[in-house]
CSV table of C-alpha atoms in Angstrom, one decimal:
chain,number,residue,atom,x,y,z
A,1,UNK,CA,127.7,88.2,78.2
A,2,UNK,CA,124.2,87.1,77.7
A,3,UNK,CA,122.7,87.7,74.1
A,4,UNK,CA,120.1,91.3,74.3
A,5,UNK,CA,116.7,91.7,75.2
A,6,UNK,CA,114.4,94.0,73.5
A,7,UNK,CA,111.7,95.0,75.5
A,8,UNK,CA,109.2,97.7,74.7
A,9,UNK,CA,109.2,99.9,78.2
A,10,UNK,CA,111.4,98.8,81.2
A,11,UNK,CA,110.3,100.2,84.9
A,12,UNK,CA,112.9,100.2,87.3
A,13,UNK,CA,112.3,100.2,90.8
A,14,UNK,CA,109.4,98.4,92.2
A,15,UNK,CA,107.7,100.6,94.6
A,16,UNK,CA,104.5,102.5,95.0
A,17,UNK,CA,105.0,104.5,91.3
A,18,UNK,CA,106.8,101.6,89.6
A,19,UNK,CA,104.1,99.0,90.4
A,20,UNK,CA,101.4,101.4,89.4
A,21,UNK,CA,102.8,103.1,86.2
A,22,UNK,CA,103.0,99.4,85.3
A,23,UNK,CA,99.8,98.8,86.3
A,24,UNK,CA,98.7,101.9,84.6
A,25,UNK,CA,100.1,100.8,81.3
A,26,UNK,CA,98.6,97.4,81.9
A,27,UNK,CA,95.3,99.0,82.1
A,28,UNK,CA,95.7,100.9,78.7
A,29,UNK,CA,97.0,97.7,77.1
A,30,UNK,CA,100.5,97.9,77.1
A,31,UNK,CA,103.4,95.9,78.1
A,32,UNK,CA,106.3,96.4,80.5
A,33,UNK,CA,108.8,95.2,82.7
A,34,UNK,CA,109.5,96.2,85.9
A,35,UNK,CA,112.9,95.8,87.6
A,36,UNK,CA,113.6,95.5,91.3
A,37,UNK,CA,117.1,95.5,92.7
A,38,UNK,CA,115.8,93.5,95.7
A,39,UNK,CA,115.2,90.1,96.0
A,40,UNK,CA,111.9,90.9,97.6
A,41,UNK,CA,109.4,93.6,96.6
A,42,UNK,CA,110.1,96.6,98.9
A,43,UNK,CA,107.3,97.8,101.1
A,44,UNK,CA,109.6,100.0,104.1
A,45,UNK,CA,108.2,103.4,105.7
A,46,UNK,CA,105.0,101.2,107.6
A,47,UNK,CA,101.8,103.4,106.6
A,48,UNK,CA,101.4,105.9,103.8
A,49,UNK,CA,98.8,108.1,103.7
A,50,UNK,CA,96.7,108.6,100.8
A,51,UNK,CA,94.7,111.8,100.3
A,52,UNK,CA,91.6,112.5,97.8
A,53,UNK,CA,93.8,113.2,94.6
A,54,UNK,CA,95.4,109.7,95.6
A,55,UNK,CA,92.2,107.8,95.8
A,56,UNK,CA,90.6,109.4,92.7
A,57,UNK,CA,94.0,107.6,90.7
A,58,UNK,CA,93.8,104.1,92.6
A,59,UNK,CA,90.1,104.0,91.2
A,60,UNK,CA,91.4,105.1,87.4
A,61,UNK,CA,93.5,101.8,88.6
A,62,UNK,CA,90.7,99.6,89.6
A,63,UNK,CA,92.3,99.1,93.6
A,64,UNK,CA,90.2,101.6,95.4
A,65,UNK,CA,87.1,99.7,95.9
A,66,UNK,CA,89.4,97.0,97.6
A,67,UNK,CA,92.0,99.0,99.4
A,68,UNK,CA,89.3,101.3,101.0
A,69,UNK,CA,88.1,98.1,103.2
A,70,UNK,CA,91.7,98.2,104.4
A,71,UNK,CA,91.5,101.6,106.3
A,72,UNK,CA,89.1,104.0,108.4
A,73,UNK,CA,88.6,107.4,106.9
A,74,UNK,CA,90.1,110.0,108.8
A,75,UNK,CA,87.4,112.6,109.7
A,76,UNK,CA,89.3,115.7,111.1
A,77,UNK,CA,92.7,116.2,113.1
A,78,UNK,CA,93.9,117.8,116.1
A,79,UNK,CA,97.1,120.1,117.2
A,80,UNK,CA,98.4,119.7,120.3
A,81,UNK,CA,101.2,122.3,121.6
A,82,UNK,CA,103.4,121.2,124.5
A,83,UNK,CA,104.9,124.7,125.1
A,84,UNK,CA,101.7,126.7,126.3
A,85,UNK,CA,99.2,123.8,126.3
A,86,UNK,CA,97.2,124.8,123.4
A,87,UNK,CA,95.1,122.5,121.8
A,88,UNK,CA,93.4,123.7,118.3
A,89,UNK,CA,91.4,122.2,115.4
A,90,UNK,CA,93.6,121.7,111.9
A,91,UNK,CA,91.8,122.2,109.4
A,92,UNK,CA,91.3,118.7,107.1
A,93,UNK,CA,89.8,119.1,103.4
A,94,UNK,CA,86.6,117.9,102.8
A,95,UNK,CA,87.4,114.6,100.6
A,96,UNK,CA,88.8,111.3,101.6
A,97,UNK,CA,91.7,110.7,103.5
A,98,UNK,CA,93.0,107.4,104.4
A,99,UNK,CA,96.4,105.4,106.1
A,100,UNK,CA,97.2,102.2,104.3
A,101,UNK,CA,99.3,99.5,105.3
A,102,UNK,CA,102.3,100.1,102.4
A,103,UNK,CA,102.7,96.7,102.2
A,104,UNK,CA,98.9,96.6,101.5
A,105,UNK,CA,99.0,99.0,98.8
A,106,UNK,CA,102.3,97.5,97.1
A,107,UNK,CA,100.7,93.9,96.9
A,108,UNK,CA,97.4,95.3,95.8
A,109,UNK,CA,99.4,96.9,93.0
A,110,UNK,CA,101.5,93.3,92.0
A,111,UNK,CA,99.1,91.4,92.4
A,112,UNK,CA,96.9,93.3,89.5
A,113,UNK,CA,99.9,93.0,87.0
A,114,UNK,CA,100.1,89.6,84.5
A,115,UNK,CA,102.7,87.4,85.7
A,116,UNK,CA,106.0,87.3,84.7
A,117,UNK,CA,105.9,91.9,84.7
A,118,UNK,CA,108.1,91.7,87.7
A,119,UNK,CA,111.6,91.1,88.1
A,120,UNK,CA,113.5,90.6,91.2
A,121,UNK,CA,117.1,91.2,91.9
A,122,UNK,CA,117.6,93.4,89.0
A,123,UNK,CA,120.4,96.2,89.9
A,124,UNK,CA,121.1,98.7,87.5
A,125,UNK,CA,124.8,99.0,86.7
A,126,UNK,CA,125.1,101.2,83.8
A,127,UNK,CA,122.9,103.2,81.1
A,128,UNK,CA,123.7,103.8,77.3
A,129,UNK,CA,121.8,104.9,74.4
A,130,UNK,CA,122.1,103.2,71.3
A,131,UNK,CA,123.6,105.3,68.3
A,132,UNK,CA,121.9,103.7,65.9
A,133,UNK,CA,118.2,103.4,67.5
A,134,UNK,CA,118.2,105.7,70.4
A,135,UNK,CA,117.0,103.9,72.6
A,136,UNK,CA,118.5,102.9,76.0
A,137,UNK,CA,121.0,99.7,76.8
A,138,UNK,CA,120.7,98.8,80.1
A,139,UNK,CA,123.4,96.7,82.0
A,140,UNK,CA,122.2,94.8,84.6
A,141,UNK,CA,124.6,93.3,87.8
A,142,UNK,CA,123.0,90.1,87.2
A,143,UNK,CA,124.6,90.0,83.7
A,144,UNK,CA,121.2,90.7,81.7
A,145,UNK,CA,121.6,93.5,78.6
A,146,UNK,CA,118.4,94.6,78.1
A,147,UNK,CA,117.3,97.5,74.9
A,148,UNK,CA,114.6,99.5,76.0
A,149,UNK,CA,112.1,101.7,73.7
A,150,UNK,CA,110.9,103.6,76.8
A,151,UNK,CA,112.4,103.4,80.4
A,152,UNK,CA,110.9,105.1,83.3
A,153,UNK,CA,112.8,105.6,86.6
A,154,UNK,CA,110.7,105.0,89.5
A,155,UNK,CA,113.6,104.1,91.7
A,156,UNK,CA,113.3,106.6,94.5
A,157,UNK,CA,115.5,109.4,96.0
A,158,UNK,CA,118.7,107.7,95.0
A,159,UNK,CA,117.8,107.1,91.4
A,160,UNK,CA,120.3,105.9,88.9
A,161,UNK,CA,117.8,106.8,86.4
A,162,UNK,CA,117.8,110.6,87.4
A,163,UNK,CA,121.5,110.6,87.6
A,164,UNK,CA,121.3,109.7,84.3
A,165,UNK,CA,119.3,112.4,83.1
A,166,UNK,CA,121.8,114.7,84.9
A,167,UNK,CA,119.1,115.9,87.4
A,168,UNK,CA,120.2,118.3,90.7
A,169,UNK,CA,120.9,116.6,93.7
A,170,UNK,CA,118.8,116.3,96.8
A,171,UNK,CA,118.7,118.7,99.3
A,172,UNK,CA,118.4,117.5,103.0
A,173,UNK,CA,116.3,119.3,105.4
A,174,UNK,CA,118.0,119.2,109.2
A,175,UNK,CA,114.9,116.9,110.3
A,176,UNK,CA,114.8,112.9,110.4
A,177,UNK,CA,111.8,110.8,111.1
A,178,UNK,CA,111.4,107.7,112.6
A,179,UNK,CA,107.9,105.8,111.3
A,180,UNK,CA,107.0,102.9,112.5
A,181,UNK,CA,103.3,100.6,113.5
A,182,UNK,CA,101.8,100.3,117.1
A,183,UNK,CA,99.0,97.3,117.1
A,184,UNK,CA,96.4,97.3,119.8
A,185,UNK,CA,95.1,93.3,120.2
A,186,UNK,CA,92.1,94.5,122.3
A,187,UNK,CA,91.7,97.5,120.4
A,188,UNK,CA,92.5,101.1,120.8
A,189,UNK,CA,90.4,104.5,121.7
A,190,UNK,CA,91.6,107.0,119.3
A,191,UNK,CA,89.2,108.7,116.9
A,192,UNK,CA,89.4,108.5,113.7
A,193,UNK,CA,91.0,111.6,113.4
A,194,UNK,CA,95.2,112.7,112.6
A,195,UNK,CA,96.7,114.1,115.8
A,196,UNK,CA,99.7,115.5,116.2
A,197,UNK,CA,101.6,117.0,119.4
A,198,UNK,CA,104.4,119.3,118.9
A,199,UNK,CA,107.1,120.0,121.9
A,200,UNK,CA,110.0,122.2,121.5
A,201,UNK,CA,112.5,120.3,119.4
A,202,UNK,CA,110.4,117.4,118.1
A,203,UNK,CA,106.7,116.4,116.7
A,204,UNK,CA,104.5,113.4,117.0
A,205,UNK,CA,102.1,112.5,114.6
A,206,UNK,CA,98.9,109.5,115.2
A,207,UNK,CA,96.5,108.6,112.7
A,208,UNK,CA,94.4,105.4,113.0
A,209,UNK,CA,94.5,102.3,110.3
A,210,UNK,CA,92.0,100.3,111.4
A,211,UNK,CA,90.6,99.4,114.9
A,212,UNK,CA,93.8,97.8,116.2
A,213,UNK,CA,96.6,99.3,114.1
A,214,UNK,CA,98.0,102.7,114.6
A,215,UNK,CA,100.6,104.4,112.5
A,216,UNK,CA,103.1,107.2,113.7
A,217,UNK,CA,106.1,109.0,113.0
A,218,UNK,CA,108.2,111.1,115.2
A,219,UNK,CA,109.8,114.1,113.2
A,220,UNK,CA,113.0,115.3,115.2
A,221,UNK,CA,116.0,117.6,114.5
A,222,UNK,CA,118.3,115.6,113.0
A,223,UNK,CA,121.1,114.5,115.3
A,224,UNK,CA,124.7,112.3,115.0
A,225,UNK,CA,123.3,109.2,116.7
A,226,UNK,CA,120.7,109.2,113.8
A,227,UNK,CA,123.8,107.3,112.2
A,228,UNK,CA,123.8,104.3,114.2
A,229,UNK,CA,120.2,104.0,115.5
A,230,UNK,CA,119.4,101.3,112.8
A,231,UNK,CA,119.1,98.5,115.5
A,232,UNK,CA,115.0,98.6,116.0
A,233,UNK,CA,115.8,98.1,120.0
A,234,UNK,CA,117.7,101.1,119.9
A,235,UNK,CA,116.1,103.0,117.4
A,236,UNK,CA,113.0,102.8,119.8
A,237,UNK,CA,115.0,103.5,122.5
A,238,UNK,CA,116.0,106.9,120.9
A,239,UNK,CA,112.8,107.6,120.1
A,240,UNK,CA,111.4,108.2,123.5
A,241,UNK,CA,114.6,109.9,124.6
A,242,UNK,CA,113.0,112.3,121.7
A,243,UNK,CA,109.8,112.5,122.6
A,244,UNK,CA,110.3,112.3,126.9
A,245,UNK,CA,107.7,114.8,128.3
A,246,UNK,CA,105.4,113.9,125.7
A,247,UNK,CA,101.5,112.7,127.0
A,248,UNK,CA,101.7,109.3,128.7
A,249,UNK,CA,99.3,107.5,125.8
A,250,UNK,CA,102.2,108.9,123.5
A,251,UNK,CA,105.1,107.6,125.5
A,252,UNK,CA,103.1,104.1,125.6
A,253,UNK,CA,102.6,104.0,121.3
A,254,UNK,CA,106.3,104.2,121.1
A,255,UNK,CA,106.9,101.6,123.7
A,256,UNK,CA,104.8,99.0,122.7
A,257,UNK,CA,105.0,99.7,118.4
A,258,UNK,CA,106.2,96.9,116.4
A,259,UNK,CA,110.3,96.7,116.4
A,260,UNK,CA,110.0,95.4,113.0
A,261,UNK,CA,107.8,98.2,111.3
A,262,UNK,CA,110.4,101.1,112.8
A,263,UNK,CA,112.4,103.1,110.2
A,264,UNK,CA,114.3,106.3,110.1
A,265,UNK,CA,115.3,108.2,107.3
A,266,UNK,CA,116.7,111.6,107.2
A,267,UNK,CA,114.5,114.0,105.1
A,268,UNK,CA,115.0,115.3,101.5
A,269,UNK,CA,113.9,116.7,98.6
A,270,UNK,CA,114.0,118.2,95.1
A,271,UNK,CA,114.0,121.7,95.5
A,272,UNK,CA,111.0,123.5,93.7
A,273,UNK,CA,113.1,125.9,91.7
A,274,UNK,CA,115.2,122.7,90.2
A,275,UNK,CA,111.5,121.2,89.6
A,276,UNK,CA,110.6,124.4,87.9
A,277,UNK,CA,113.5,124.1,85.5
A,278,UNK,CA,115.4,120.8,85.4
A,279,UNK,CA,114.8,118.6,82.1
A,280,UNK,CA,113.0,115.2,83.0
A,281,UNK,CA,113.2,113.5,79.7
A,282,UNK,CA,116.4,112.8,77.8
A,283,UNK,CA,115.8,110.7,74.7
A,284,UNK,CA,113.2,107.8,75.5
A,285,UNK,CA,114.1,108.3,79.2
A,286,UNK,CA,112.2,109.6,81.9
A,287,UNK,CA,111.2,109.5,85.8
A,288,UNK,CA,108.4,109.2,88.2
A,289,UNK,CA,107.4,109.4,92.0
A,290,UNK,CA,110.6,109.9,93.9
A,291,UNK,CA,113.1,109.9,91.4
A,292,UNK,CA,111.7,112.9,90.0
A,293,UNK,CA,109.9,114.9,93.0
A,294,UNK,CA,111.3,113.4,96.2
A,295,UNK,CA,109.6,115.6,98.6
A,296,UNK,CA,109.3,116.1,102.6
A,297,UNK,CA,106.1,114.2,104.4
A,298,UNK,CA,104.8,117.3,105.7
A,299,UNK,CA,101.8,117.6,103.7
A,300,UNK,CA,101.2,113.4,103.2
A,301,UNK,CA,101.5,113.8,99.3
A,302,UNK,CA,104.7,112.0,97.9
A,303,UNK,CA,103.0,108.5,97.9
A,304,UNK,CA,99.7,110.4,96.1
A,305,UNK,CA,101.6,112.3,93.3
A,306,UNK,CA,103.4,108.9,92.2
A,307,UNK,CA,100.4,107.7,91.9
A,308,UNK,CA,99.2,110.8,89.6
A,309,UNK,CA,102.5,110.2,88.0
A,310,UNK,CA,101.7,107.0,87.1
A,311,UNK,CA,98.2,107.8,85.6
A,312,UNK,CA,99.1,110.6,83.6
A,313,UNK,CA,102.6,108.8,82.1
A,314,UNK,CA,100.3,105.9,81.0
A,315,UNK,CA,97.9,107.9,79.1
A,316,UNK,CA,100.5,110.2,77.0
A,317,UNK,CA,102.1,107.2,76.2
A,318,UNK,CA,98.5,105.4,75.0
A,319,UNK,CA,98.1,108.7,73.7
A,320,UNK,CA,100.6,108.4,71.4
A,321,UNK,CA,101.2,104.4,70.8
A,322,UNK,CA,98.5,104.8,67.9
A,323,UNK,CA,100.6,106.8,65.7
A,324,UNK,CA,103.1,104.4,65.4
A,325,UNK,CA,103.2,101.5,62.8
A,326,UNK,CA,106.3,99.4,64.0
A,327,UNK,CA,105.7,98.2,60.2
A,328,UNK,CA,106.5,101.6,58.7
A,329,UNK,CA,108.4,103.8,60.7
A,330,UNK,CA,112.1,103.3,61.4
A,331,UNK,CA,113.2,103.7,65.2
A,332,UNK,CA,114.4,107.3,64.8
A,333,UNK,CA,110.6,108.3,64.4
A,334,UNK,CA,109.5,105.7,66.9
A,335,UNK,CA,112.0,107.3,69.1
A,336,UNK,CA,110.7,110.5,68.3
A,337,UNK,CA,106.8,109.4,69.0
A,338,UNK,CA,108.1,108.8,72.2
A,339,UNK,CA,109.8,111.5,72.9
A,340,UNK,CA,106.7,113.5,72.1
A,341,UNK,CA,104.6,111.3,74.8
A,342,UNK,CA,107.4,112.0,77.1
A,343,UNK,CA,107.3,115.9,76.7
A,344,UNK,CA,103.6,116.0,77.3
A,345,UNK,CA,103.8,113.8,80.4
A,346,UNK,CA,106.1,116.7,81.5
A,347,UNK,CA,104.4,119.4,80.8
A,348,UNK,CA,101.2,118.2,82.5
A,349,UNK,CA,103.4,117.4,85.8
A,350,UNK,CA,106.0,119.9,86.2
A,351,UNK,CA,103.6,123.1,87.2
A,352,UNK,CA,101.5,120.3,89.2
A,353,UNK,CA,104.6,119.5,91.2
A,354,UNK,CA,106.1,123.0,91.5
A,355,UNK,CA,103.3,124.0,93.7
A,356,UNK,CA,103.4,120.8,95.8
A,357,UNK,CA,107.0,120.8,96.3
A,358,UNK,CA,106.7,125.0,97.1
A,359,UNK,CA,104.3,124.5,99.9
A,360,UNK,CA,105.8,121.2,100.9
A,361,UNK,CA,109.5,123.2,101.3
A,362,UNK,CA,107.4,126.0,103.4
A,363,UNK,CA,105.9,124.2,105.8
A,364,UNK,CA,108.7,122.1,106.8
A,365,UNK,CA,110.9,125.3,107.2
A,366,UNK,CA,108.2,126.2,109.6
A,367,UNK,CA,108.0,122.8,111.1
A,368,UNK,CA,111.5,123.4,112.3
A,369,UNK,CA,110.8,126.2,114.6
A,370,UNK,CA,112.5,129.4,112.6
A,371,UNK,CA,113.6,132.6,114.2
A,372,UNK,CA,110.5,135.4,113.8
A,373,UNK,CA,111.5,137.1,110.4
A,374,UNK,CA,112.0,133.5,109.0
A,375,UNK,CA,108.5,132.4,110.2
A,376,UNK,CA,106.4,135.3,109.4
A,377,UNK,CA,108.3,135.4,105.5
A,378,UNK,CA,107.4,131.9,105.1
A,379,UNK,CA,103.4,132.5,106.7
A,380,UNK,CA,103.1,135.5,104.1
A,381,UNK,CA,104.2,133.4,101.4
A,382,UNK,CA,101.9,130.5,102.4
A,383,UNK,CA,99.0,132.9,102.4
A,384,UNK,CA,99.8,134.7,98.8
A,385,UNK,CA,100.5,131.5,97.0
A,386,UNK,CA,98.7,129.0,98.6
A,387,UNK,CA,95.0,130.4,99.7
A,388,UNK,CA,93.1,127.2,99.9
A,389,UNK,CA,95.9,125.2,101.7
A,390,UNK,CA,94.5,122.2,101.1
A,391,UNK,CA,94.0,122.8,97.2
A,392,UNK,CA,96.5,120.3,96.7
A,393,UNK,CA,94.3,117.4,97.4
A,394,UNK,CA,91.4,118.5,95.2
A,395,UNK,CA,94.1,117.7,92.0
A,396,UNK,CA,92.1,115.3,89.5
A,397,UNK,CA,94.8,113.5,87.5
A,398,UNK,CA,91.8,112.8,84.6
A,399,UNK,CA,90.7,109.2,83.5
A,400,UNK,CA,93.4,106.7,82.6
């Protein structure tokens, strides 16, 4: 076995929230590691959409400037209804709304971090805390033994870090999407709007990247062949079975999208009365992003809160790195420092992500097309708690 490491704070997982709660600590002037599983940084799922609360933490990071030259803002949306032929306004927040590339976004973020902060083909095997230090021993398949101050789970809805902490399992909603790119060479006509067209059993979603690139997903009830449709030919093929009846200019998105950029993934998520009561910090042990608030895409938030995630983790750790004198105090009070930081972090999120995980559940139990009582329960609710629905992307995370 290779001799131990001792490394101040180790990320694992090297997505959107690992990349930028590295980032984020880079800012404030600390150190980390980040650990990736793959042997390639991970960039699946085609677009993500960023709203305002987003955008206001990629500037705390230094990337919105850059990234915004990427994308068109989106500037209002349309709902179109098969069933009766309705076509209505939705109502977008006032603030700015954007589709990145993911790939985009996650080389933006590695890019900004010093060399050497990123480690490929780094599985996690097992994690133990020290008796004698508290802090964390982490085993890695490549052989590595690594002792870790502080480590941060950002390694999505299967996180070995969260089944560490002993957090609830994931809950599966009977809906799978399929996401994928559509490029235009000569250009395309949409606006620069979100539209989405909803038939009886599945929904379409468009919203514009740029002048020749659009995204889309396809959100469907999920069925048995979901299992095999990983082939892109025949995930595609699937995908306008779904959607036949749909508008022609529809039909034609799917048909010509990018093979490559397809994806489906059955939806999850963390349920908002385990967010409301589930302990997020064991030791000097916590999560982020996924890991800790895996939630549906119905409201276009999960890659936005990682990045609040990221910003506000960052800053209670600053927060609290100037009270401790490596010099002086022994690692039981280090430990202790930390786990203070790490309380606070929690604190500031958990309320944050109640709410967004709440109205996030709701509207994808209305997305699925529930019997009467079930709808007009869940519209009530949506009107008591949630009376500016688009509150959510107002959130200011605070300066880094």
């Amino acid at each position: 076995m290779d001799e131990m490491e001792e490394i101040e704070i180790v990320i694992v997982g090297g997505g959107i929230c690992g990349l930028a709660t590295a980032l984020a600590l880079h800012r404030k002037g600390i150190k980390s590691v980040v650990l990736e599983k793959s042997e390639t940084l991970r960039s699946t799922g085609a677009g993500i959409t960023i709203r305002t609360n987003g955008w206001c933490a990629l500037h705390q990071l230094g990337l919105a400037s850059n990234l915004r030259l990427t994308a068109l803002p989106i500037q209002g949306g349309k709902d179109i209804c098969l069933a009766n032929g309705q076509q209505q306004e939705i109502s977008i927040e006032m603030g700015e709304i954007r589709c990145l590339r993911r790939s985009e976004l996650i080389t933006s973020l590695a890019e900004s971090l010093p060399p050497g902060t990123i480690h490929l083909g780094c599985q996690v095997l097992s994690i133990t805390v020290d008796p004698l230090s508290s802090y964390s021993i982490i085993q890695l398949q490549n052989g590595r033994t690594i002792k870790a101050k502080v480590l941060i789970g950002c390694d999505g809805a299967n996180s070995v870090i969260a089944d560490f902490l002993g957090l609830k399992p994931l809950k599966f909603f009977s809906l799978s999407e399929v996401r994928g790119y559509t490029e235009y060479p000569s250009g395309h006509d949409f606006k620069n709007e979100y539209t989405q067209v909803r038939g009886d059993h599945s929904m379409i979603g468009r919203i514009p990247i740029d002048n020749k690139l659009v995204y889309w997903f396809v959100t469907h009830k999920a069925n048995p062949k979901d299992v095999v449709a990983k082939d892109p030919e025949l995930l595609q093929q699937l995908t306008l079975e779904t959607i036949k009846g749909f508008p022609t200019e529809t039909l034609d998105m799917v048909k010509h999208s990018d093979r490559d950029s397809l994806s489906l993934a059955r939806l999850r998520y963390h349920a908002p009365w385990d967010i409301l009561k589930e302990s997020f910090r064991k030791g000097t042990v916590t999560v982020a992003g996924d890991a800790m608030h895996v939630m549906g895409p119905f409201l276009a938030q999960g890659g936005s809160a990682a990045l609040e995630d990221a910003i506000i983790l960052a800053r209670c750790l600053a927060q609290k790195r100037h009270e401790i004198d490596i010099k002086t105090n022994g690692s039981q009070v280090i430990a202790h420092k930390i786990g203070e930081a790490l309380d606070q972090y929690v604190k500031e999120r958990r309320m944050r992500l109640v709410r967004l995980s709440t109205q996030t559940y709701l509207t994808g139990l209305l997305i699925k097309n529930p019997p009467l009582l079930v709808r007009f329960v869940c519209n009530i609710l949506m009107t008591v708690l949630f009376s500016d629905p688009t509150a959510h992307s107002h959130y200011d995370c605070g300066r880094l």
